[in-house]
Amino acid sequence: MSGQSQRLNVVPTVTMLGIMKARLVGATRGHALLKKKSDALTVQFRQILKNIVSTKESMGDVMKNSSFALTEAKYVAGENIKLTVRENVQSAALKVRSYQENVAGVKLPKFEYFIDGESNKNDLTGLARGGQQVQACKAAYVKAIELLVELATLQTSFLTLDEAIKTTNRRVNALENVVKPRIENTISYIKGELDELEREDFFRLKKIQGYKRREVERQREAAKAYAEEKFAEEISLKRGISVNSAHNMLSHGMQKDEDIIF
Amino acid sequence: MANKPQIRTSSSALIAMIADEDTITGFLLAGVGNVDLRRKTNYLIVDSKTTVKQIEDAFKEFTTREDIAVVLISQYVANMIRFLVDSYNKPIPAILEIPSKDHPCDPAHDSVLSRVKYLFSTESVASGRR
């Protein structure tokens, strides 16, 4: 792929020059704005990154605790607790709400967990034995769910921001390396063509001026010569002789008259 | 600007689970389980008898269902359908890998965490992604 940036194919007129200049201004401003947006997004991105790492680590611990609590409950309340719990499943009490948050112009999805408020059939589990362990286990798992929902939020924001940063960077690079050089080349081409046309016109003008001047000179010469002849004629007429006729008689006489013997 | 895929906003969405029995029991105890009228559940218990195909089908179903916002999946189960998990790139529902009792959380395999670690280390070393 050649690194040369082409220029746009346009008619090199003054209007086009104006249009191209406006476009260049627009491209420059857009480039600056997009760069700022990309920077803002990157800052957000780094923050989320840090949060994700720390949350994942704490999640590992929390899961361990909850599994522990579950084992305790199983030990105390008997193995049948699993089946009891499974039978009791109806509709979920813990649900997640998703909404969008606008961060630096990018819509990020966020999850919020909430309790639906229906009474759990599971409240009665372990009534026979080990009720306390079961409740403790339940609390541990609810806490785990909270953390997990938060982690899910972070993860989705991370993925969405990643995409957004990539697109923005792509646009910034495109503006910087393709669009602006192209417009600049077009502008210099138009300017060159306009200059050339101007030079052509100028040259043509000069040439025509030259012709005209020469014409005027020649006419003046001709007029001067004619005027001089006329003046000479007038003077000779006043003296009573016509120079021309005298001249004619003489030359005539020398040729035809044979009587005159000299 | 091309149309960005719409992010679903819902006021109440479920948390789906694909994990081993103990983990599922714990979460069901907490009240995450849901069985609707057609006896469809939002969880899948994976034990030694479950085939990979079943897990794949459940995963695909959970990710295409409208009312599921989060999918929790045990890490060793995720390893079984690694290619599906890795090729999944929609923001919602969010796929979260959780450790199980027998297999502690291994950051090398977690699809998101590995990218996070990679970016984190690049950022601490060089000037960052740009």
CSV table of C-alpha atoms in Angstrom, one decimal:
chain,number,residue,atom,x,y,z
A,1,MET,CA,0.0,0.0,0.0
A,2,SER,CA,1.6,3.3,-1.1
A,3,GLY,CA,2.0,5.9,1.6
A,4,GLN,CA,1.1,8.6,-0.9
A,5,SER,CA,-2.2,10.3,0.0
A,6,GLN,CA,-4.2,11.1,-3.1
A,7,ARG,CA,-6.0,14.3,-3.6
A,8,LEU,CA,-9.7,14.5,-4.3
A,9,ASN,CA,-10.8,15.0,-7.9
A,10,VAL,CA,-12.3,18.4,-8.1
A,11,VAL,CA,-12.7,21.3,-10.5
A,12,PRO,CA,-10.1,23.8,-9.5
A,13,THR,CA,-12.2,26.9,-9.0
A,14,VAL,CA,-12.2,29.5,-6.3
A,15,THR,CA,-15.5,28.2,-4.9
A,16,MET,CA,-14.0,24.8,-4.5
A,17,LEU,CA,-11.1,26.3,-2.7
A,18,GLY,CA,-13.4,27.9,-0.2
A,19,ILE,CA,-15.2,24.6,0.3
A,20,MET,CA,-12.0,22.7,0.8
A,21,LYS,CA,-10.7,25.2,3.3
A,22,ALA,CA,-14.0,24.9,5.3
A,23,ARG,CA,-13.6,21.1,5.2
A,24,LEU,CA,-10.1,21.3,6.5
A,25,VAL,CA,-11.2,23.4,9.4
A,26,GLY,CA,-13.9,20.9,10.2
A,27,ALA,CA,-11.6,18.0,10.0
A,28,THR,CA,-9.0,19.6,12.4
A,29,ARG,CA,-11.6,20.5,14.9
A,30,GLY,CA,-13.2,17.0,14.7
A,31,HIS,CA,-9.8,15.5,15.2
A,32,ALA,CA,-9.1,17.5,18.4
A,33,LEU,CA,-12.5,16.6,19.8
A,34,LEU,CA,-12.1,12.9,19.1
A,35,LYS,CA,-8.7,12.9,20.7
A,36,LYS,CA,-10.1,14.4,23.9
A,37,LYS,CA,-12.9,11.9,23.9
A,38,SER,CA,-10.4,9.0,23.5
A,39,ASP,CA,-8.4,10.3,26.4
A,40,ALA,CA,-11.4,10.6,28.6
A,41,LEU,CA,-12.5,7.1,27.7
A,42,THR,CA,-9.0,5.7,28.4
A,43,VAL,CA,-9.0,7.2,31.9
A,44,GLN,CA,-12.4,5.6,32.6
A,45,PHE,CA,-11.1,2.4,31.2
A,46,ARG,CA,-8.0,2.3,33.4
A,47,GLN,CA,-10.2,2.9,36.5
A,48,ILE,CA,-12.5,0.0,35.6
A,49,LEU,CA,-9.5,-2.2,35.0
A,50,LYS,CA,-8.3,-1.6,38.5
A,51,ASN,CA,-11.7,-2.2,40.0
A,52,ILE,CA,-12.1,-5.5,38.1
A,53,VAL,CA,-8.8,-6.9,39.3
A,54,SER,CA,-9.6,-6.1,43.0
A,55,THR,CA,-13.2,-7.3,42.8
A,56,LYS,CA,-12.3,-10.6,41.2
A,57,GLU,CA,-9.8,-11.3,43.9
A,58,SER,CA,-12.3,-10.5,46.7
A,59,MET,CA,-14.9,-12.6,44.8
A,60,GLY,CA,-12.7,-15.6,45.0
A,61,ASP,CA,-12.6,-15.2,48.8
A,62,VAL,CA,-16.3,-14.7,49.1
A,63,MET,CA,-17.0,-17.7,47.1
A,64,LYS,CA,-14.8,-19.8,49.3
A,65,ASN,CA,-16.6,-18.5,52.4
A,66,SER,CA,-20.0,-19.3,51.0
A,67,SER,CA,-18.9,-22.8,49.9
A,68,PHE,CA,-17.7,-23.2,53.4
A,69,ALA,CA,-21.0,-22.1,54.9
A,70,LEU,CA,-22.8,-24.5,52.6
A,71,THR,CA,-20.7,-27.4,53.7
A,72,GLU,CA,-21.4,-26.6,57.3
A,73,ALA,CA,-25.1,-26.4,56.5
A,74,LYS,CA,-25.0,-29.7,54.7
A,75,TYR,CA,-23.2,-31.3,57.6
A,76,VAL,CA,-25.6,-30.0,60.1
A,77,ALA,CA,-28.9,-30.3,58.3
A,78,GLY,CA,-28.3,-33.4,56.5
A,79,GLU,CA,-27.7,-34.2,52.8
A,80,ASN,CA,-31.4,-33.9,52.0
A,81,ILE,CA,-31.2,-30.2,52.1
A,82,LYS,CA,-30.1,-30.1,48.5
A,83,LEU,CA,-33.3,-31.8,47.3
A,84,THR,CA,-35.5,-29.7,49.5
A,85,VAL,CA,-34.0,-26.5,48.2
A,86,ARG,CA,-34.4,-27.6,44.6
A,87,GLU,CA,-38.0,-28.5,45.1
A,88,ASN,CA,-38.7,-25.1,46.6
A,89,VAL,CA,-37.6,-23.2,43.6
A,90,GLN,CA,-40.4,-21.1,42.3
A,91,SER,CA,-39.8,-17.6,41.1
A,92,ALA,CA,-36.6,-15.8,41.7
A,93,ALA,CA,-36.4,-13.4,44.6
A,94,LEU,CA,-33.2,-11.9,43.6
A,95,LYS,CA,-33.3,-10.1,40.4
A,96,VAL,CA,-31.1,-7.8,38.4
A,97,ARG,CA,-32.0,-4.5,37.0
A,98,SER,CA,-30.1,-3.2,34.0
A,99,TYR,CA,-29.9,0.4,33.0
A,100,GLN,CA,-27.6,2.5,30.9
A,101,GLU,CA,-25.2,5.1,32.2
A,102,ASN,CA,-23.7,7.8,30.0
A,103,VAL,CA,-19.9,8.0,30.5
A,104,ALA,CA,-18.0,10.5,28.3
A,105,GLY,CA,-20.5,10.0,25.6
A,106,VAL,CA,-20.6,6.2,25.7
A,107,LYS,CA,-23.6,4.3,27.0
A,108,LEU,CA,-22.4,1.8,29.5
A,109,PRO,CA,-24.7,-0.9,30.8
A,110,LYS,CA,-24.9,-1.2,34.6
A,111,PHE,CA,-26.5,-3.8,36.7
A,112,GLU,CA,-28.2,-3.3,40.0
A,113,TYR,CA,-29.5,-6.1,42.0
A,114,PHE,CA,-32.6,-5.9,44.0
A,115,ILE,CA,-34.8,-8.2,46.0
A,116,ASP,CA,-38.2,-8.8,44.6
A,117,GLY,CA,-39.8,-9.0,47.9
A,118,GLU,CA,-41.6,-12.2,47.7
A,119,SER,CA,-41.3,-14.4,50.6
A,120,ASN,CA,-39.0,-17.2,50.0
A,121,LYS,CA,-40.1,-20.7,50.5
A,122,ASN,CA,-36.6,-21.3,51.5
A,123,ASP,CA,-37.2,-19.5,54.8
A,124,LEU,CA,-38.7,-22.7,56.1
A,125,THR,CA,-35.8,-24.9,55.1
A,126,GLY,CA,-33.9,-26.5,57.8
A,127,LEU,CA,-36.7,-26.0,60.2
A,128,ALA,CA,-36.0,-29.6,61.3
A,129,ARG,CA,-32.4,-29.2,62.0
A,130,GLY,CA,-29.6,-26.8,61.4
A,131,GLY,CA,-31.8,-23.8,60.8
A,132,GLN,CA,-29.1,-21.4,61.8
A,133,GLN,CA,-26.5,-22.8,59.5
A,134,VAL,CA,-28.9,-22.7,56.7
A,135,GLN,CA,-29.7,-19.1,57.3
A,136,ALA,CA,-26.0,-18.2,57.6
A,137,CYS,CA,-25.3,-20.0,54.4
A,138,LYS,CA,-28.1,-18.2,52.7
A,139,ALA,CA,-26.7,-14.8,53.9
A,140,ALA,CA,-23.3,-15.7,52.6
A,141,TYR,CA,-24.6,-16.6,49.2
A,142,VAL,CA,-26.7,-13.4,49.0
A,143,LYS,CA,-23.5,-11.4,49.7
A,144,ALA,CA,-21.8,-13.4,47.0
A,145,ILE,CA,-24.5,-12.5,44.6
A,146,GLU,CA,-24.1,-8.9,45.4
A,147,LEU,CA,-20.5,-9.0,44.6
A,148,LEU,CA,-21.1,-11.0,41.5
A,149,VAL,CA,-23.6,-8.5,40.1
A,150,GLU,CA,-21.1,-5.7,40.7
A,151,LEU,CA,-18.4,-7.7,38.9
A,152,ALA,CA,-20.8,-8.3,36.0
A,153,THR,CA,-21.4,-4.6,35.7
A,154,LEU,CA,-17.7,-3.9,35.7
A,155,GLN,CA,-17.1,-6.6,33.1
A,156,THR,CA,-19.7,-5.3,30.7
A,157,SER,CA,-18.6,-1.7,31.1
A,158,PHE,CA,-15.1,-3.0,30.4
A,159,LEU,CA,-16.1,-4.7,27.2
A,160,THR,CA,-18.2,-1.8,25.9
A,161,LEU,CA,-15.5,0.7,26.7
A,162,ASP,CA,-13.0,-1.4,25.0
A,163,GLU,CA,-15.0,-1.3,21.8
A,164,ALA,CA,-15.7,2.4,22.1
A,165,ILE,CA,-12.0,3.2,22.5
A,166,LYS,CA,-11.1,1.1,19.6
A,167,THR,CA,-13.6,2.9,17.3
A,168,THR,CA,-12.6,6.3,18.5
A,169,ASN,CA,-9.0,5.6,18.0
A,170,ARG,CA,-9.7,4.3,14.6
A,171,ARG,CA,-11.5,7.5,13.7
A,172,VAL,CA,-8.7,9.7,15.1
A,173,ASN,CA,-6.1,7.9,13.1
A,174,ALA,CA,-8.2,8.0,9.9
A,175,LEU,CA,-8.7,11.7,10.2
A,176,GLU,CA,-5.1,12.3,11.0
A,177,ASN,CA,-3.5,10.1,8.3
A,178,VAL,CA,-6.0,10.0,5.5
A,179,VAL,CA,-8.6,12.7,5.5
A,180,LYS,CA,-6.5,15.7,6.4
A,181,PRO,CA,-3.5,15.0,4.1
A,182,ARG,CA,-6.0,14.4,1.3
A,183,ILE,CA,-7.7,17.7,1.8
A,184,GLU,CA,-4.4,19.5,2.2
A,185,ASN,CA,-3.2,18.1,-1.1
A,186,THR,CA,-6.4,19.1,-2.8
A,187,ILE,CA,-6.1,22.6,-1.5
A,188,SER,CA,-2.5,23.0,-2.8
A,189,TYR,CA,-3.5,21.5,-6.2
A,190,ILE,CA,-6.4,24.0,-6.5
A,191,LYS,CA,-4.1,26.9,-5.6
A,192,GLY,CA,-1.5,25.7,-8.1
A,193,GLU,CA,-4.1,25.5,-10.9
A,194,LEU,CA,-5.5,28.9,-10.1
A,195,ASP,CA,-2.1,30.4,-10.1
A,196,GLU,CA,-1.4,28.8,-13.4
A,197,LEU,CA,-4.6,30.1,-14.9
A,198,GLU,CA,-3.7,33.6,-13.6
A,199,ARG,CA,-0.3,33.4,-15.2
A,200,GLU,CA,-1.8,32.4,-18.5
A,201,ASP,CA,-4.2,35.3,-18.4
A,202,PHE,CA,-1.5,37.7,-17.5
A,203,PHE,CA,0.7,36.4,-20.3
A,204,ARG,CA,-2.1,36.7,-22.8
A,205,LEU,CA,-2.9,40.2,-21.6
A,206,LYS,CA,0.7,41.3,-22.0
A,207,LYS,CA,1.0,39.9,-25.5
A,208,ILE,CA,-2.2,41.6,-26.6
A,209,GLN,CA,-0.9,44.9,-25.2
A,210,GLY,CA,2.3,44.5,-27.2
A,211,TYR,CA,0.4,44.0,-30.4
A,212,LYS,CA,-1.8,47.0,-29.8
A,213,ARG,CA,1.2,49.1,-29.0
A,214,ARG,CA,2.9,48.2,-32.2
A,215,GLU,CA,-0.2,48.9,-34.2
A,216,VAL,CA,-0.5,52.3,-32.7
A,217,GLU,CA,3.2,53.1,-33.5
A,218,ARG,CA,2.9,52.0,-37.1
A,219,GLN,CA,-0.2,54.1,-37.6
A,220,ARG,CA,1.5,57.1,-36.1
A,221,GLU,CA,4.5,56.7,-38.5
A,222,ALA,CA,2.2,56.4,-41.5
A,223,ALA,CA,0.2,59.5,-40.5
A,224,LYS,CA,3.4,61.5,-40.0
A,225,ALA,CA,4.8,60.6,-43.4
A,226,TYR,CA,1.6,61.6,-45.1
A,227,ALA,CA,1.4,64.8,-43.2
A,228,GLU,CA,4.9,65.8,-44.4
A,229,GLU,CA,4.1,65.2,-48.0
A,230,LYS,CA,1.0,67.3,-47.8
A,231,PHE,CA,3.0,70.1,-46.3
A,232,ALA,CA,5.6,70.1,-49.0
A,233,GLU,CA,2.9,70.2,-51.8
A,234,GLU,CA,1.3,73.2,-50.3
A,235,ILE,CA,4.5,75.2,-50.2
A,236,SER,CA,5.4,74.4,-53.8
A,237,LEU,CA,1.9,75.4,-55.0
A,238,LYS,CA,2.3,78.8,-53.3
A,239,ARG,CA,5.6,79.5,-55.3
A,240,GLY,CA,3.7,79.0,-58.5
A,241,ILE,CA,5.4,75.9,-59.7
A,242,SER,CA,4.3,72.5,-59.2
A,243,VAL,CA,7.3,70.5,-58.5
A,244,ASN,CA,5.7,67.5,-59.9
A,245,SER,CA,4.5,69.0,-63.2
A,246,ALA,CA,8.0,70.7,-63.8
A,247,HIS,CA,9.6,67.4,-63.2
A,248,ASN,CA,7.2,65.7,-65.7
A,249,MET,CA,7.8,68.3,-68.4
A,250,LEU,CA,11.5,68.0,-68.1
A,251,SER,CA,11.6,64.3,-68.3
A,252,HIS,CA,9.0,64.3,-71.0
A,253,GLY,CA,10.9,66.8,-73.1
A,254,MET,CA,14.1,65.0,-72.9
A,255,GLN,CA,12.6,62.0,-74.5
A,256,LYS,CA,10.1,63.1,-77.2
A,257,ASP,CA,11.0,66.6,-78.6
A,258,GLU,CA,13.5,66.1,-81.5
A,259,ASP,CA,13.2,69.6,-82.8
A,260,ILE,CA,15.3,71.0,-80.1
A,261,ILE,CA,18.8,70.5,-81.2
A,262,PHE,CA,21.2,71.2,-78.4
B,1,MET,CA,-21.8,6.5,12.6
B,2,ALA,CA,-23.0,2.9,12.4
B,3,ASN,CA,-25.8,1.8,14.6
B,4,LYS,CA,-24.4,0.5,17.8
B,5,PRO,CA,-26.2,-2.7,19.0
B,6,GLN,CA,-28.9,-1.7,21.4
B,7,ILE,CA,-28.1,-2.4,25.0
B,8,ARG,CA,-31.1,-3.9,26.7
B,9,THR,CA,-32.4,-2.1,29.7
B,10,SER,CA,-34.9,-4.1,31.7
B,11,SER,CA,-36.3,-3.5,35.1
B,12,SER,CA,-36.1,-7.1,36.2
B,13,ALA,CA,-33.9,-9.7,34.8
B,14,LEU,CA,-32.7,-13.0,36.1
B,15,ILE,CA,-29.4,-14.5,36.9
B,16,ALA,CA,-28.7,-17.7,35.1
B,17,MET,CA,-26.3,-20.4,36.4
B,18,ILE,CA,-24.4,-23.3,35.0
B,19,ALA,CA,-22.4,-24.9,37.7
B,20,ASP,CA,-22.0,-28.0,39.9
B,21,GLU,CA,-24.5,-29.1,42.3
B,22,ASP,CA,-23.2,-27.6,45.4
B,23,THR,CA,-22.8,-24.1,44.0
B,24,ILE,CA,-26.3,-24.2,42.5
B,25,THR,CA,-27.8,-25.4,45.8
B,26,GLY,CA,-26.2,-22.5,47.5
B,27,PHE,CA,-27.5,-20.0,45.0
B,28,LEU,CA,-30.9,-21.5,45.0
B,29,LEU,CA,-30.9,-21.1,48.7
B,30,ALA,CA,-30.2,-17.4,48.3
B,31,GLY,CA,-33.2,-17.2,46.0
B,32,VAL,CA,-31.8,-16.9,42.5
B,33,GLY,CA,-33.6,-19.8,41.0
B,34,ASN,CA,-36.6,-19.3,38.8
B,35,VAL,CA,-39.0,-21.9,37.3
B,36,ASP,CA,-41.5,-20.5,34.9
B,37,LEU,CA,-44.8,-21.9,33.7
B,38,ARG,CA,-43.2,-24.1,31.1
B,39,ARG,CA,-40.9,-25.7,33.7
B,40,LYS,CA,-38.0,-23.9,32.2
B,41,THR,CA,-35.4,-23.1,34.7
B,42,ASN,CA,-32.6,-20.6,34.7
B,43,TYR,CA,-30.0,-22.9,36.0
B,44,LEU,CA,-28.3,-26.0,34.8
B,45,ILE,CA,-26.7,-28.5,37.2
B,46,VAL,CA,-23.6,-30.0,35.7
B,47,ASP,CA,-22.4,-33.3,37.1
B,48,SER,CA,-20.3,-36.1,35.7
B,49,LYS,CA,-23.2,-37.3,33.5
B,50,THR,CA,-23.9,-34.1,31.7
B,51,THR,CA,-22.7,-34.0,28.1
B,52,VAL,CA,-20.9,-31.2,26.5
B,53,LYS,CA,-23.8,-30.8,24.1
B,54,GLN,CA,-26.2,-30.2,26.9
B,55,ILE,CA,-24.0,-27.6,28.4
B,56,GLU,CA,-23.6,-25.9,25.0
B,57,ASP,CA,-27.3,-25.9,24.4
B,58,ALA,CA,-28.0,-24.4,27.8
B,59,PHE,CA,-25.4,-21.7,27.3
B,60,LYS,CA,-26.8,-20.8,24.0
B,61,GLU,CA,-30.3,-20.7,25.4
B,62,PHE,CA,-29.3,-18.5,28.3
B,63,THR,CA,-27.5,-16.0,26.2
B,64,THR,CA,-30.4,-15.6,23.8
B,65,ARG,CA,-33.1,-15.4,26.3
B,66,GLU,CA,-34.5,-11.9,26.7
B,67,ASP,CA,-34.9,-11.9,30.5
B,68,ILE,CA,-31.5,-13.1,31.5
B,69,ALA,CA,-28.9,-10.4,32.3
B,70,VAL,CA,-26.1,-12.3,34.0
B,71,VAL,CA,-24.9,-15.9,33.4
B,72,LEU,CA,-22.7,-17.4,36.1
B,73,ILE,CA,-20.6,-20.3,34.9
B,74,SER,CA,-18.2,-22.4,36.8
B,75,GLN,CA,-14.7,-22.2,35.6
B,76,TYR,CA,-14.2,-25.9,34.8
B,77,VAL,CA,-17.5,-26.0,33.0
B,78,ALA,CA,-16.4,-22.9,31.0
B,79,ASN,CA,-13.3,-24.8,30.1
B,80,MET,CA,-15.4,-27.4,28.5
B,81,ILE,CA,-17.2,-24.9,26.2
B,82,ARG,CA,-14.2,-22.6,26.0
B,83,PHE,CA,-14.7,-21.8,22.4
B,84,LEU,CA,-18.3,-20.7,22.8
B,85,VAL,CA,-17.4,-18.6,25.8
B,86,ASP,CA,-14.5,-16.9,24.0
B,87,SER,CA,-16.4,-16.1,20.8
B,88,TYR,CA,-19.2,-14.5,22.8
B,89,ASN,CA,-19.0,-10.8,22.5
B,90,LYS,CA,-22.3,-9.2,23.4
B,91,PRO,CA,-22.3,-7.0,26.4
B,92,ILE,CA,-25.6,-8.4,27.7
B,93,PRO,CA,-26.0,-10.9,29.2
B,94,ALA,CA,-22.7,-10.7,31.1
B,95,ILE,CA,-20.8,-13.9,31.4
B,96,LEU,CA,-19.1,-14.3,34.7
B,97,GLU,CA,-16.8,-17.2,35.6
B,98,ILE,CA,-16.9,-18.3,39.2
B,99,PRO,CA,-14.6,-20.7,40.9
B,100,SER,CA,-16.0,-24.0,42.3
B,101,LYS,CA,-15.0,-25.9,45.4
B,102,ASP,CA,-12.7,-28.3,43.7
B,103,HIS,CA,-11.2,-25.9,41.2
B,104,PRO,CA,-9.9,-22.6,42.5
B,105,CYS,CA,-10.1,-19.5,40.3
B,106,ASP,CA,-7.5,-19.7,37.6
B,107,PRO,CA,-7.0,-16.4,36.0
B,108,ALA,CA,-5.1,-17.8,33.1
B,109,HIS,CA,-8.3,-19.3,31.6
B,110,ASP,CA,-10.8,-16.7,32.4
B,111,SER,CA,-11.6,-15.0,29.1
B,112,VAL,CA,-12.1,-11.5,30.5
B,113,LEU,CA,-9.6,-11.6,33.3
B,114,SER,CA,-6.8,-12.8,31.0
B,115,ARG,CA,-7.4,-9.7,28.8
B,116,VAL,CA,-7.5,-7.5,31.9
B,117,LYS,CA,-4.2,-8.9,33.2
B,118,TYR,CA,-2.6,-8.4,29.8
B,119,LEU,CA,-3.7,-4.8,29.6
B,120,PHE,CA,-2.8,-4.2,33.2
B,121,SER,CA,0.7,-5.5,32.7
B,122,THR,CA,1.1,-3.5,29.5
B,123,GLU,CA,0.0,-0.4,31.2
B,124,SER,CA,2.3,-0.7,34.1
B,125,VAL,CA,5.2,-1.3,31.8
B,126,ALA,CA,4.8,0.8,28.7
B,127,SER,CA,2.8,4.0,28.0
B,128,GLY,CA,-0.5,2.2,27.6
B,129,ARG,CA,-2.8,1.0,24.8
B,130,ARG,CA,-2.4,3.9,22.6
